[in-house]
Amino acid sequence: MILSIESSCDDSSIAITEIKTKKLIFHKKISQAVEHSKYGGVIPELASRLHTEALPKILDEVKEFFPKLKAVAVTTQPGLVVTLLEGVTMAKALSISLKIPFISVNHLKGHIFSLFIEKDSTLPILVLLVSGGHTQLIEVESWDKFQVIASTLDDSLGESFDKVSKMLGLGYPGGEIIENLAKDGDEEKYKLPIPLAQSPKMAFSYSGLKNAVRLEIEKGDKKDLQFQKDISASFQNSATKHITQKLKKYLKKSNKKFEYLGVVGGVSANQYIRNELEKTILPFQMKLLAPKLEFCSDNGAMIGRYAVELFNQNIFTDLSQVEIKSRAKLI
Ligand code: KG4
Ligand code: ZN
């Protein structure tokens, strides 16, 4: 079994995965969303302190599995350095005391492999990674070969959901709040721009749309529930059209054929976006693959699932070579 730890942002999570069967033996996550909510975003030092409380609490529950562990895996990058350090310190201590190898996991690869928790992977696959930190379209050729087709030029999709919620005076994280409000809103009410609609660039951008939403909110009454619903629906509509337009453009041009589009990351929990993606890929004979809702946002299970790939290739990290990084690319 592999014990895996995730602490790259505001979720403390530990999982135990059986290597041979990829079965998830244990998985627990303690989210800090409530604590950060009053600040409208994640406060790194507060997050770090909360990890020091939550991680040992979860670890206590899995002690019975210690004799069966063959490796310990942890997110080392990308993420907030002060919070990554909490998980990495715990993983190093376990590696030393249990005499098991240490596996460094890239958080983004973990998100991609959230598609294959308790399953064999179906590769190659086209993946849309939409989280609080990233918005990328990626061709995943094999377990270790990733080609980024498009990235955001500025903000991420998740961040823009959070920002719209904040501008309306609502909570953090904003994704689910905005999705729920949008259900009863008029998505045509406010004419918001679809980012890069006229540009041939394969890239994403959310800063302009965010600004357009800000101008509408300044004109309206943000306390009015119907106003909140219409703004949310109009924003979600433009934000999603931006993704589907670029995706369609790629699918029309590319000579590579994929059976599946995988959608991963916190925003992949959004049912409206899932539906729109499904409609977009249908004419291209593609099917949508998405993680179970509990594995969309940050979690230890996806880190354990990618760690199984690394374990099977004997890819371990010497404790003196562990690199913690706030930014990291997919290669
Ligand atoms: O993957 P994740 O947990 O953390 C990062 O690695 O960034 O993603 C968190 C992001 C937040 O911005 C949150 O608002 C967004 O995912 N999110 C959603 C939904 N649920 C979470 N965005 C849109 N709709 C949702 N239902
Ligand atoms: Zn994440």
Coordinates of C-alpha atoms and ligand atoms in Angstrom, one line a residue:
M1 CA 0.0 0.0 0.0
I2 CA 1.0 3.6 -0.5
L3 CA 0.1 6.4 2.0
S4 CA -0.4 9.7 0.2
I5 CA -0.6 13.2 1.5
E6 CA -2.0 16.4 0.0
S7 CA -1.5 19.9 1.5
S8 CA -0.8 22.1 -1.5
C9 CA -3.5 24.7 -0.5
D10 CA -6.4 24.6 1.9
D11 CA -7.3 20.9 2.0
S12 CA -5.6 18.5 4.4
S13 CA -6.0 15.0 3.0
I14 CA -4.5 11.5 3.4
A15 CA -5.2 8.4 1.4
I16 CA -4.1 4.8 1.4
T17 CA -4.1 3.0 -2.0
E18 CA -3.5 -0.7 -2.6
I19 CA -0.7 -0.8 -5.3
K20 CA -1.7 -3.9 -7.2
T21 CA -5.5 -3.3 -7.4
K22 CA -5.4 0.5 -7.2
K23 CA -8.2 0.1 -4.6
L24 CA -8.7 3.0 -2.2
I25 CA -8.4 1.6 1.3
F26 CA -8.8 4.9 3.1
H27 CA -9.4 8.5 2.2
K28 CA -10.1 11.5 4.3
K29 CA -10.1 15.2 3.7
I30 CA -10.4 18.1 6.1
S31 CA -11.3 21.3 4.3
Q32 CA -10.4 24.7 5.6
A33 CA -12.9 26.6 3.5
V34 CA -14.9 27.8 6.4
E35 CA -11.8 29.3 8.2
H36 CA -10.6 31.1 5.0
S37 CA -14.1 32.2 4.0
K38 CA -14.2 35.3 6.1
Y39 CA -11.1 36.6 4.4
G40 CA -12.5 35.9 0.9
G41 CA -9.5 33.7 -0.1
V42 CA -6.8 31.5 1.3
I43 CA -4.4 33.0 3.9
P44 CA -1.2 30.9 3.5
E45 CA 0.0 31.2 7.1
L46 CA -3.4 30.3 8.5
A47 CA -3.6 27.4 6.1
S48 CA -0.2 26.1 7.2
R49 CA -1.2 26.2 10.9
L50 CA -4.5 24.4 10.2
H51 CA -2.6 21.6 8.3
T52 CA -0.4 21.1 11.4
E53 CA -3.6 20.3 13.3
A54 CA -5.5 18.4 10.7
L55 CA -2.8 16.1 9.2
P56 CA -1.7 14.4 12.4
K57 CA -5.4 13.9 13.3
I58 CA -6.0 12.0 10.0
L59 CA -2.7 10.1 10.3
D60 CA -3.8 8.8 13.7
E61 CA -6.7 7.0 11.9
V62 CA -4.4 5.0 9.6
K63 CA -1.8 3.7 12.0
E64 CA -3.1 0.1 11.6
F65 CA -1.9 0.2 8.0
F66 CA 1.7 1.3 8.7
P67 CA 3.2 -2.3 8.6
K68 CA 1.7 -2.7 5.1
L69 CA 3.1 0.5 3.6
K70 CA 5.6 0.1 0.7
A71 CA 6.0 3.9 0.1
V72 CA 4.9 7.4 1.2
A73 CA 3.8 9.9 -1.4
V74 CA 3.2 13.6 -1.1
T75 CA 2.5 16.7 -3.3
T76 CA 5.7 18.6 -3.6
Q77 CA 4.7 21.1 -6.3
P78 CA 3.0 23.3 -7.4
G79 CA 1.2 25.0 -4.4
L80 CA 1.8 27.3 -1.5
V81 CA 5.3 26.7 -0.2
V82 CA 4.3 27.0 3.5
T83 CA 1.5 24.5 3.2
L84 CA 3.4 22.1 1.0
L85 CA 6.1 22.0 3.6
E86 CA 3.6 20.6 6.2
G87 CA 2.8 17.5 4.0
V88 CA 6.4 17.1 3.0
T89 CA 7.7 17.2 6.6
M90 CA 5.2 14.5 7.6
A91 CA 6.1 12.4 4.6
K92 CA 9.8 12.6 5.3
A93 CA 9.2 11.6 8.9
L94 CA 7.2 8.6 7.8
S95 CA 9.8 7.6 5.2
I96 CA 12.6 7.7 7.9
S97 CA 10.7 6.0 10.7
L98 CA 9.0 3.3 8.6
K99 CA 12.0 2.9 6.3
I100 CA 10.0 3.2 3.1
P101 CA 10.8 5.2 0.0
F102 CA 9.6 8.7 -0.6
I103 CA 7.6 9.6 -3.8
S104 CA 7.3 13.3 -4.9
V105 CA 4.0 13.9 -6.8
N106 CA 3.2 16.9 -9.0
H107 CA -0.2 18.1 -8.0
L108 CA -1.3 18.7 -11.6
K109 CA -0.5 15.1 -12.6
G110 CA -2.5 14.1 -9.5
H111 CA -5.5 16.0 -10.8
I112 CA -5.2 14.3 -14.2
F113 CA -5.0 10.8 -12.5
S114 CA -8.1 11.7 -10.4
L115 CA -9.9 10.3 -13.5
F116 CA -8.4 6.9 -12.8
I117 CA -8.9 6.4 -9.1
E118 CA -9.6 2.8 -8.4
K119 CA -9.3 2.1 -12.2
D120 CA -6.7 1.4 -14.9
S121 CA -5.9 4.5 -16.9
T122 CA -7.3 4.9 -20.4
L123 CA -4.5 6.7 -22.3
P124 CA -4.0 8.7 -24.4
I125 CA -6.6 11.2 -23.4
L126 CA -7.3 14.9 -23.9
V127 CA -7.7 16.7 -20.5
L128 CA -9.1 20.0 -19.5
L129 CA -7.7 21.0 -16.1
V130 CA -9.8 23.7 -14.5
S131 CA -8.9 24.5 -10.9
G132 CA -8.3 27.5 -8.6
G133 CA -4.7 27.7 -9.9
H134 CA -4.9 26.4 -13.4
T135 CA -6.8 26.4 -16.7
Q136 CA -5.2 24.2 -19.2
L137 CA -5.9 21.9 -22.2
I138 CA -3.5 19.0 -22.2
E139 CA -2.8 16.1 -24.4
V140 CA -1.8 13.2 -22.1
E141 CA 0.0 10.7 -24.3
S142 CA 1.1 8.4 -21.5
W143 CA 1.6 8.3 -17.8
D144 CA 4.7 10.6 -18.1
K145 CA 4.1 12.5 -21.3
F146 CA 2.1 15.6 -21.2
Q147 CA 1.7 18.3 -23.9
V148 CA 0.1 21.5 -22.9
I149 CA -2.0 22.9 -25.8
A150 CA -3.4 26.0 -24.1
S151 CA -3.0 27.8 -20.7
T152 CA -4.4 30.9 -19.2
L153 CA -2.8 34.2 -19.9
D154 CA -3.9 35.6 -16.6
D155 CA -6.4 34.3 -14.1
S156 CA -7.8 30.8 -13.8
L157 CA -11.4 29.7 -14.2
G158 CA -11.7 28.7 -10.5
E159 CA -10.3 32.0 -9.4
S160 CA -12.8 34.0 -11.5
F161 CA -15.7 32.1 -9.9
D162 CA -14.2 32.9 -6.5
K163 CA -13.8 36.6 -7.5
V164 CA -17.4 37.0 -8.8
S165 CA -18.6 35.5 -5.5
K166 CA -16.5 37.9 -3.6
M167 CA -17.6 40.9 -5.6
L168 CA -21.2 40.0 -4.9
G169 CA -20.4 39.9 -1.2
L170 CA -20.8 36.1 -1.0
G171 CA -18.5 33.4 0.4
Y172 CA -15.3 31.5 -0.5
P173 CA -14.8 29.3 -2.4
G174 CA -17.2 30.8 -4.9
G175 CA -17.6 28.0 -7.5
E176 CA -20.5 26.1 -6.0
I177 CA -22.2 29.3 -4.8
I178 CA -22.2 30.8 -8.3
E179 CA -23.2 27.6 -9.9
N180 CA -26.3 27.3 -7.6
L181 CA -27.3 30.9 -8.1
A182 CA -26.9 30.6 -11.8
K183 CA -29.5 27.7 -11.9
D184 CA -32.4 30.2 -11.6
G185 CA -30.7 33.1 -13.4
D186 CA -31.1 34.6 -16.9
E187 CA -27.8 33.9 -18.7
E188 CA -28.7 36.4 -21.4
K189 CA -29.5 39.3 -19.0
Y190 CA -26.1 40.8 -19.1
K191 CA -24.1 41.0 -22.3
L192 CA -20.7 39.9 -21.0
P193 CA -17.7 39.4 -23.4
I194 CA -16.6 35.9 -24.4
P195 CA -12.8 36.2 -23.8
L196 CA -10.5 35.9 -26.9
A197 CA -13.5 35.2 -29.1
Q198 CA -12.0 36.9 -32.1
S199 CA -8.4 35.8 -31.4
P200 CA -6.9 32.8 -33.2
K201 CA -4.7 32.2 -30.1
M202 CA -5.1 28.8 -28.3
A203 CA -5.1 30.3 -24.9
F204 CA -7.5 31.2 -22.1
S205 CA -8.0 34.5 -20.3
Y206 CA -10.4 35.6 -17.5
S207 CA -9.2 39.0 -16.4
G208 CA -11.3 40.9 -19.0
L209 CA -14.5 39.0 -18.2
K210 CA -13.9 39.5 -14.5
N211 CA -13.6 43.2 -15.1
A212 CA -16.8 43.3 -17.1
V213 CA -18.7 41.5 -14.3
R214 CA -17.3 44.1 -11.8
L215 CA -18.7 47.0 -13.9
E216 CA -22.1 45.3 -14.0
I217 CA -22.1 44.7 -10.3
E218 CA -21.2 48.3 -9.6
K219 CA -24.2 49.4 -11.6
G220 CA -26.7 47.0 -9.9
D221 CA -27.9 46.1 -6.5
K222 CA -25.7 43.3 -5.3
K223 CA -28.0 42.6 -2.3
D224 CA -30.9 41.7 -4.7
L225 CA -31.2 37.9 -5.1
Q226 CA -32.5 38.0 -8.7
F227 CA -29.6 40.3 -9.6
Q228 CA -27.1 37.9 -8.0
K229 CA -28.7 35.0 -10.0
D230 CA -28.7 36.8 -13.3
I231 CA -25.1 38.0 -12.9
S232 CA -24.0 34.5 -11.9
A233 CA -25.8 32.9 -14.9
S234 CA -24.4 35.5 -17.3
F235 CA -20.9 35.1 -16.0
Q236 CA -21.0 31.3 -16.0
N237 CA -22.4 31.3 -19.6
S238 CA -19.5 33.5 -21.0
A239 CA -16.9 31.7 -18.9
T240 CA -18.0 28.4 -20.3
K241 CA -18.5 29.5 -23.9
H242 CA -14.9 30.7 -23.8
I243 CA -13.7 27.1 -22.9
T244 CA -16.1 25.4 -25.4
Q245 CA -15.1 27.8 -28.3
K246 CA -11.4 27.1 -27.8
L247 CA -12.0 23.4 -27.4
K248 CA -14.0 23.2 -30.6
K249 CA -11.3 25.2 -32.4
Y250 CA -8.7 22.7 -31.2
L251 CA -10.9 19.6 -32.1
K252 CA -11.5 21.0 -35.6
K253 CA -7.8 21.6 -36.3
S254 CA -6.0 18.8 -34.6
N255 CA -5.2 15.7 -36.5
K256 CA -4.9 13.7 -33.2
K257 CA -8.0 11.7 -32.3
F258 CA -9.0 11.1 -28.7
E259 CA -11.8 8.9 -27.5
Y260 CA -12.2 10.8 -24.3
L261 CA -12.1 14.3 -23.0
G262 CA -11.3 14.2 -19.3
V263 CA -12.3 17.2 -17.1
V264 CA -10.5 17.6 -13.8
G265 CA -9.8 20.1 -11.0
G266 CA -12.1 21.9 -8.6
V267 CA -14.2 23.5 -11.3
S268 CA -14.9 20.1 -12.9
A269 CA -17.5 19.6 -10.2
N270 CA -19.7 22.1 -12.0
Q271 CA -22.6 20.3 -13.7
Y272 CA -23.4 23.1 -16.1
I273 CA -19.8 23.1 -17.4
R274 CA -19.9 19.2 -17.7
N275 CA -23.1 19.4 -19.7
E276 CA -21.7 22.1 -22.1
L277 CA -18.5 20.1 -22.6
E278 CA -20.5 17.0 -23.4
K279 CA -22.5 18.8 -26.0
T280 CA -19.3 20.3 -27.5
I281 CA -17.5 17.0 -28.0
L282 CA -20.5 14.9 -29.1
P283 CA -20.1 15.8 -32.9
F284 CA -16.4 14.8 -32.6
Q285 CA -17.5 11.3 -31.4
M286 CA -15.8 11.9 -28.0
K287 CA -17.1 11.0 -24.5
L288 CA -16.6 13.0 -21.3
L289 CA -14.8 11.5 -18.4
A290 CA -15.0 13.2 -15.0
P291 CA -14.0 12.2 -11.5
K292 CA -16.5 11.5 -8.8
L293 CA -17.4 14.8 -7.1
E294 CA -15.4 14.0 -4.0
F295 CA -12.2 13.8 -6.2
C296 CA -12.7 17.0 -8.2
S297 CA -11.2 19.3 -5.6
D298 CA -7.8 18.7 -4.0
N299 CA -7.5 15.3 -2.3
G300 CA -5.0 12.7 -1.2
A301 CA -6.5 9.9 -3.3
M302 CA -5.4 11.4 -6.6
I303 CA -1.9 11.8 -5.3
G304 CA -1.9 8.2 -4.3
R305 CA -3.2 7.1 -7.7
Y306 CA -0.4 8.9 -9.5
A307 CA 2.1 7.6 -7.0
V308 CA 1.2 4.1 -8.0
E309 CA 2.5 4.9 -11.6
L310 CA 5.7 6.2 -10.1
F311 CA 6.1 3.3 -7.7
N312 CA 5.7 0.8 -10.6
Q313 CA 8.5 2.6 -12.4
N314 CA 10.7 2.6 -9.3
I315 CA 10.7 6.4 -9.3
F316 CA 11.6 7.5 -5.8
T317 CA 13.1 10.7 -4.4
D318 CA 16.1 10.8 -2.1
L319 CA 15.2 12.8 1.0
S320 CA 18.0 15.3 0.4
Q321 CA 16.7 16.0 -3.1
V322 CA 13.1 16.8 -2.3
E323 CA 12.1 20.0 -4.1
I324 CA 9.2 22.1 -2.9
K325 CA 8.1 24.6 -5.6
S326 CA 5.2 27.1 -5.8
R327 CA 5.1 26.9 -9.6
A328 CA 5.7 23.8 -11.6
K329 CA 5.1 22.8 -15.2
L330 CA 3.7 19.7 -16.6
I331 CA 6.4 17.9 -18.6
Ligands
KG4_1 O1 -8.7 21.9 -7.6 P1 -9.0 22.8 -6.5 O2 -9.6 22.2 -5.3 O3 -7.7 23.5 -6.0 C1 -6.7 24.0 -6.8 O4 -5.8 23.1 -7.1 O5 -6.7 25.1 -7.2 O6 -9.9 23.9 -7.1 C2 -10.5 24.9 -6.3 C3 -11.4 25.8 -7.2 C4 -12.0 27.0 -6.5 O7 -11.6 28.1 -7.3 C5 -13.5 26.7 -6.5 O8 -14.3 27.9 -6.5 C6 -13.7 25.9 -7.7 O9 -12.5 25.1 -7.8 N1 -14.9 25.1 -7.7 C7 -15.9 25.3 -8.6 C8 -17.0 24.5 -8.2 N2 -16.6 23.8 -7.1 C9 -15.3 24.2 -6.8 N3 -16.0 26.2 -9.7 C10 -17.2 26.1 -10.3 N4 -18.2 25.3 -10.0 C11 -18.2 24.5 -9.0 N5 -19.2 23.7 -8.7
ZN2 ZN -5.7 21.3 -7.1

